[in-house]
Amino acid sequence: MKELNKIDILRRLVFDGAIFKKLLLEEKVLDRLDYELLVINSLNLSGYFILYSRIIQVCNELKLLLSPGRESSTGSLVNYCLDITKINPLEYGLIFERFINIKSNTLADIDIDIPQGSQLAVVNRLKEKYPQYNADFIAFNPERKTDYQDVVFNGSILKKHPCGIIITEGIKTHKTFSYKGLDYYYFLDNNHDDVFKSKIDILELPYLNKIQQIVDIVGNKYHPYKIPLNDESVFKLISLGDNSNLFQLASPSLKSKLIDFKVNDINDLAMINATFRPNSLSLLYDLVFYRRNFFTNKFYNIDLNNILAETNGILIYQETFLEILNKIAGVSYVEADLWRYRLFKSNDFVRTFNDFIDTYDIAFNCLNNQDKTKLMEMIKNNYRSLFIKSHALSYAIIGYWGAFYKTHFYNEFHDIFKE
């Protein structure tokens, strides 16, 4: 029998996962999977995704509670089929090009959250199950003082990277060494280190330990992956401002905003998650105001209103920016994401923004002058604060998990979090 190459292996893993998750393999699903796999394979990333699928396989064998996703990786249907993420991006309008842009020089970046204290167990099980992999923790010399764990190499005191691991199938280099029973890779220069491109980020999230402890008490019937995400009593608790010990929602200063906003569903919770940050608190105030007064912020263009209706008429998400360029100006998601990146990273925003307007002035002719001016002002004012919807949604779900147990298993929740 002919040995499968990595492209074939990945495709088989993806469609096996789709069947396991009972995805209806209708046209839009097949088209999305074919497109994502085409991009992944054209960028020679098949091995990267196979590796991550194996890491998740190991995590599942260890019965670890993982976060639903992290950063832009939740925008990939391939990731969902591989169980790297737990959210179907098609159900929430998440965009693959925000995760991987075929025209961008940036690498694909998948991060996963696991319970605190589990990282070493995952690495050891991976090497045991797949001996072809070398797995080395990262030792580096930080630019500023940190409280990371000390690592000694050739008499120098380095620091252990809290989440980064180098996993390769190649031969170990002269930069690898052992210290106190662990293998390390000495990282020096991000710009000239091809091995560092193999870095895998496995982050330890203590909140997941708390949730797992509660599940151990109340039973696997109420495992986070099994509970409904539309429980009205959970949103009622959050809307009463009862936010203590809720992931990403526990700040006392957020209490009154939760009461004013009245969270109704998981998308509302994601918006709160996206706007409650130090650099965008003004967006949170706008969010609460336009929640009740959306009609005061509407455009004349119906399509534009429909796109912004999810976020109460204001621009919060990076994905919404991509959607506006795609649906209103007829720009591909690939090109839209390149502009998102240029605007965000520009050292001369005024010039870059003027280039953006000049480029798409005619494309936005479907808008009247008032709408066009208002939209450009909205982009100009909010571009630095735009948040990744896929990440906001992923972390909103973790907050929802906590609120679910606080609502239905208050004593158990209270006992675990007072420890």
XYZ file of C-alpha atoms in Angstrom:
419
model
C 0.000 0.000 0.000
C 1.290 3.424 -0.953
C 2.340 5.480 2.068
C 0.240 8.602 2.495
C 2.020 11.956 2.278
C 1.305 14.713 4.786
C -1.244 16.398 2.532
C -3.242 13.177 2.287
C -2.885 12.467 5.993
C -4.173 15.921 6.925
C -7.121 15.661 4.558
C -8.084 12.289 6.003
C -7.803 13.610 9.580
C -9.951 16.630 8.727
C -12.778 14.669 7.111
C -12.682 11.975 9.801
C -13.054 14.794 12.314
C -15.912 16.352 10.374
C -17.772 13.051 10.423
C -17.059 12.561 14.142
C -18.447 16.033 14.891
C -21.507 15.185 12.772
C -20.920 18.116 10.411
C -23.396 18.171 7.583
C -21.104 17.960 4.553
C -23.121 20.385 2.488
C -21.687 22.627 -0.213
C -20.645 25.545 2.010
C -18.820 23.187 4.388
C -17.037 21.303 1.619
C -16.086 24.528 -0.149
C -14.692 26.017 3.043
C -12.685 22.878 3.879
C -11.327 22.584 0.346
C -10.263 26.239 0.370
C -8.608 26.068 3.769
C -6.758 22.862 2.894
C -5.626 24.394 -0.398
C -4.119 27.367 1.433
C -2.576 25.210 4.155
C -0.992 22.849 1.664
C 0.237 25.628 -0.637
C 2.083 27.131 2.346
C 3.581 23.749 3.279
C 1.805 23.751 6.629
C 0.288 20.264 6.531
C 2.845 18.882 8.995
C 2.171 21.774 11.372
C -1.548 20.988 11.518
C -0.924 17.241 11.817
C 1.341 17.928 14.787
C -1.285 20.066 16.479
C -3.940 17.424 15.879
C -1.669 14.927 17.634
C -1.100 17.295 20.536
C -4.867 17.602 20.937
C -5.198 13.829 20.657
C -2.732 13.481 23.522
C -4.571 16.113 25.581
C -7.831 14.226 25.066
C -6.206 10.946 26.117
C -5.044 12.682 29.296
C -8.640 13.935 29.761
C -7.507 17.561 29.945
C -10.047 20.374 29.759
C -8.981 22.720 26.953
C -10.220 26.182 26.100
C -12.616 26.414 23.113
C -9.914 28.196 21.141
C -7.530 31.103 21.260
C -6.686 34.095 19.073
C -7.502 33.856 15.358
C -7.174 30.051 15.055
C -10.862 29.671 15.954
C -11.649 31.110 12.517
C -10.554 27.868 10.847
C -12.982 25.057 10.024
C -9.999 22.728 9.616
C -9.028 23.458 13.224
C -12.577 22.684 14.329
C -12.566 19.360 12.493
C -9.186 18.489 14.033
C -10.625 19.381 17.477
C -7.930 22.016 17.930
C -10.816 24.430 18.488
C -14.328 23.714 19.772
C -16.251 26.389 17.837
C -17.671 25.920 14.351
C -16.608 29.177 12.626
C -19.458 28.946 10.122
C -21.981 29.295 12.933
C -20.456 32.576 14.146
C -19.250 34.227 10.950
C -15.548 33.771 11.726
C -13.129 34.380 8.876
C -10.290 32.021 7.914
C -8.197 34.774 6.293
C -7.813 36.471 9.684
C -6.048 33.271 10.767
C -4.037 32.531 7.615
C -3.628 34.984 4.770
C -2.018 33.383 1.734
C -0.526 36.734 0.676
C 0.859 37.620 4.097
C 4.394 36.992 5.316
C 3.178 36.133 8.802
C 3.165 32.500 9.874
C 0.162 30.500 10.992
C -0.030 30.676 14.762
C -2.053 28.228 16.840
C -2.022 28.569 20.628
C -3.829 26.213 22.976
C -4.801 26.569 26.637
C -4.478 23.595 28.986
C -4.843 23.299 32.770
C -1.962 24.534 34.888
C 0.648 21.875 35.596
C -0.181 19.763 32.531
C 2.392 20.945 30.022
C 5.101 18.410 30.870
C 2.629 15.518 30.839
C 1.473 16.535 27.352
C 5.060 16.766 26.040
C 6.079 13.431 27.553
C 3.011 11.620 26.206
C 3.537 13.153 22.750
C 7.148 11.918 22.588
C 6.105 8.509 23.885
C 3.288 8.147 21.334
C 5.180 9.724 18.417
C 8.918 9.034 18.889
C 9.767 10.850 15.643
C 9.258 14.181 17.385
C 11.934 16.045 19.292
C 10.377 18.278 21.931
C 12.506 20.892 23.641
C 11.467 23.592 26.053
C 12.812 27.040 25.228
C 15.565 28.750 27.198
C 16.236 32.404 26.467
C 17.829 35.539 27.852
C 14.990 38.033 28.431
C 15.440 41.704 27.660
C 13.887 42.670 30.981
C 13.554 41.089 34.391
C 10.994 38.289 34.679
C 9.995 35.773 37.310
C 10.257 32.870 34.873
C 11.996 29.698 35.967
C 15.838 29.801 35.890
C 17.746 27.555 33.480
C 21.547 27.231 33.552
C 23.538 26.676 30.346
C 27.350 26.921 30.083
C 27.437 28.931 33.291
C 24.838 31.454 32.104
C 21.483 31.888 33.835
C 18.691 31.850 31.267
C 14.908 31.699 31.656
C 12.444 28.988 30.693
C 9.789 30.203 28.266
C 6.425 29.795 30.061
C 4.592 28.252 27.106
C 6.881 27.904 24.075
C 8.134 24.475 23.006
C 10.212 23.582 19.948
C 8.881 20.425 18.306
C 10.687 19.110 15.241
C 11.217 15.897 13.354
C 14.796 16.818 12.535
C 18.141 16.168 14.157
C 18.901 18.064 17.347
C 21.225 21.049 16.928
C 24.149 22.386 18.921
C 21.685 24.731 20.621
C 19.939 21.907 22.480
C 20.972 20.929 26.009
C 19.581 19.250 29.115
C 19.019 20.796 32.524
C 17.450 19.086 35.524
C 15.993 16.301 33.410
C 14.410 18.520 30.750
C 15.576 19.134 27.192
C 15.981 22.760 26.143
C 16.583 24.725 22.982
C 18.636 27.898 23.425
C 16.819 30.633 21.549
C 18.892 33.655 20.549
C 17.455 35.650 17.643
C 13.890 35.554 16.357
C 14.828 37.112 13.012
C 17.530 34.594 12.111
C 16.373 31.365 13.705
C 14.570 28.968 11.395
C 14.227 26.359 14.140
C 12.279 28.845 16.276
C 9.594 28.853 13.572
C 8.713 25.376 14.872
C 7.678 26.880 18.238
C 4.442 25.543 19.644
C 2.638 27.565 22.324
C 0.954 25.447 24.977
C -0.289 27.833 27.657
C -1.335 26.799 31.142
C -4.562 28.461 32.289
C -5.341 28.037 36.018
C -9.045 28.815 35.520
C -9.405 25.544 33.618
C -8.196 23.676 36.729
C -10.994 25.269 38.751
C -13.618 24.318 36.179
C -12.300 20.746 36.050
C -12.478 20.506 39.852
C -16.135 21.494 39.741
C -16.837 18.917 37.021
C -15.138 16.260 39.141
C -17.722 17.017 41.832
C -20.907 17.528 39.804
C -20.243 14.817 37.242
C -19.234 14.501 33.620
C -22.869 14.993 32.558
C -22.180 18.699 33.124
C -18.811 18.811 31.398
C -18.215 22.231 29.759
C -18.227 20.688 26.291
C -21.720 19.302 26.937
C -23.554 22.209 28.550
C -25.804 24.423 26.369
C -24.561 27.898 25.486
C -28.040 29.441 25.511
C -29.116 29.054 29.136
C -31.195 32.149 29.941
C -30.667 31.778 33.687
C -26.903 32.046 33.169
C -27.225 35.304 31.230
C -29.644 36.595 33.866
C -27.017 36.035 36.572
C -24.398 37.884 34.526
C -26.843 40.727 33.796
C -27.437 41.150 37.531
C -23.764 42.055 37.811
C -22.879 38.862 39.698
C -19.470 38.610 38.034
C -17.061 37.575 40.799
C -14.774 34.676 39.809
C -15.994 34.694 36.208
C -13.171 34.389 33.692
C -12.295 37.741 32.062
C -15.433 39.262 33.595
C -14.577 39.489 37.289
C -13.435 43.120 37.460
C -15.528 45.158 39.946
C -15.565 48.045 37.471
C -17.388 45.830 34.969
C -20.280 45.087 37.333
C -22.353 48.170 36.513
C -21.757 47.795 32.777
C -23.078 44.220 32.843
C -26.189 45.485 34.618
C -26.673 48.269 32.064
C -25.948 46.134 29.024
C -28.122 43.095 29.856
C -26.304 40.189 28.226
C -28.722 37.972 26.279
C -26.476 35.477 24.518
C -22.909 34.323 23.975
C -22.346 36.929 21.242
C -23.207 39.681 23.725
C -20.708 38.204 26.147
C -18.051 38.177 23.423
C -18.663 41.889 22.757
C -18.191 42.689 26.445
C -15.010 40.612 26.399
C -13.743 42.491 23.336
C -14.448 45.998 24.622
C -13.516 45.718 28.305
C -9.832 46.453 27.863
C -7.726 49.429 29.009
C -7.093 50.723 25.481
C -10.710 50.627 24.377
C -12.925 51.491 27.348
C -14.584 54.177 25.257
C -15.890 51.384 23.042
C -17.452 49.735 26.086
C -19.333 52.932 26.907
C -20.442 53.196 23.272
C -21.508 49.565 23.330
C -23.742 50.097 26.335
C -25.213 53.328 24.938
C -25.988 52.022 21.455
C -27.404 48.838 22.917
C -30.447 50.925 23.750
C -30.089 53.532 21.028
C -28.958 51.648 17.932
C -31.335 53.681 15.771
C -29.278 56.817 16.491
C -26.170 55.279 14.946
C -27.620 53.696 11.807
C -26.434 54.216 8.263
C -28.668 54.764 5.261
C -27.209 51.679 3.595
C -29.145 48.584 4.706
C -26.314 46.124 4.025
C -23.933 48.124 6.195
C -26.498 48.256 8.992
C -26.956 44.493 8.760
C -23.215 43.909 9.111
C -22.947 46.250 12.111
C -26.187 45.120 13.768
C -24.332 42.358 15.616
C -22.220 44.974 17.413
C -24.953 47.574 17.932
C -23.816 49.803 15.087
C -20.215 50.286 16.192
C -16.990 48.793 14.894
C -15.534 46.383 17.458
C -14.112 43.377 15.645
C -11.339 42.996 13.108
C -13.533 40.468 11.343
C -16.264 43.106 10.948
C -13.764 45.365 9.179
C -13.018 42.502 6.781
C -16.740 41.885 6.305
C -17.409 45.533 5.437
C -14.675 45.605 2.811
C -15.853 42.299 1.378
C -19.609 42.885 1.317
C -19.733 46.655 0.706
C -16.615 47.347 -1.368
C -16.342 43.942 -3.062
C -12.826 43.324 -1.761
C -11.602 39.784 -1.143
C -11.006 38.735 2.472
C -7.333 38.285 1.577
C -6.939 41.905 0.446
C -9.144 43.183 3.270
C -6.943 41.478 5.842
C -3.811 42.949 4.278
C -5.321 46.419 4.756
C -6.254 45.565 8.329
C -2.634 44.676 8.969
C -1.251 47.751 7.201
C -3.482 50.125 9.120
C -2.753 48.510 12.473
C 1.019 48.284 11.995
C 1.547 51.575 10.177
C 4.031 54.045 11.631
C 2.343 56.791 9.606
C -1.348 56.083 10.019
C -2.573 59.291 8.384
C -0.713 58.513 5.165
C -1.722 54.832 5.182
C -5.342 55.723 5.896
C -5.381 58.238 3.055
C -3.984 55.522 0.760
C -6.788 53.255 1.966
C -9.438 55.887 1.142
C -7.916 56.591 -2.276
C -7.796 52.874 -3.080
C -11.417 52.156 -2.193
C -13.123 55.491 -2.785
C -14.847 54.280 -5.965
C -15.549 50.833 -4.476
C -17.554 52.508 -1.715
C -19.716 54.428 -4.198
C -22.665 52.268 -3.190
C -22.717 54.463 -0.070
C -23.960 58.022 -0.122
C -21.509 60.734 0.931
C -22.845 60.868 4.475
C -22.488 57.126 4.979
C -19.050 57.086 3.383
C -17.778 59.876 5.633
C -19.288 58.304 8.727
C -17.805 54.883 7.945
C -14.341 56.275 7.332
C -14.495 58.213 10.592
C -15.558 55.054 12.391
C -12.608 53.122 10.955
C -10.221 55.970 11.705
C -11.345 56.287 15.320
C -11.545 52.564 16.123
C -8.801 50.902 14.087
C -6.344 50.610 17.002
C -8.964 49.052 19.269
C -10.377 46.453 16.888
C -10.329 43.074 18.601
C -10.240 39.539 17.215
C -13.806 38.221 17.315
C -12.709 34.581 17.338
C -10.641 35.152 20.489
C -13.341 37.214 22.209
C -15.858 34.455 21.526
C -13.542 31.679 22.709
C -12.818 33.388 25.999
C -16.427 34.493 26.442
C -17.346 30.813 26.436
C -14.913 30.128 29.284
C -16.559 32.955 31.224
C -19.932 31.410 30.420
C -18.747 28.032 31.765
C -17.978 29.635 35.103
C -21.317 31.453 35.134
C -23.131 28.196 34.354
C -21.675 26.440 37.404
C -22.204 29.517 39.549
C -25.871 29.514 38.492
C -26.649 25.807 38.803
C -24.016 24.575 41.285
C -23.435 27.617 43.454
C -22.125 25.791 46.530
C -19.631 23.740 44.540
C -18.538 26.820 42.584
C -18.134 28.850 45.760
C -16.178 26.112 47.555
C -13.721 25.664 44.693
C -13.045 29.370 44.159
C -12.607 30.201 47.830
C -9.698 27.779 48.095
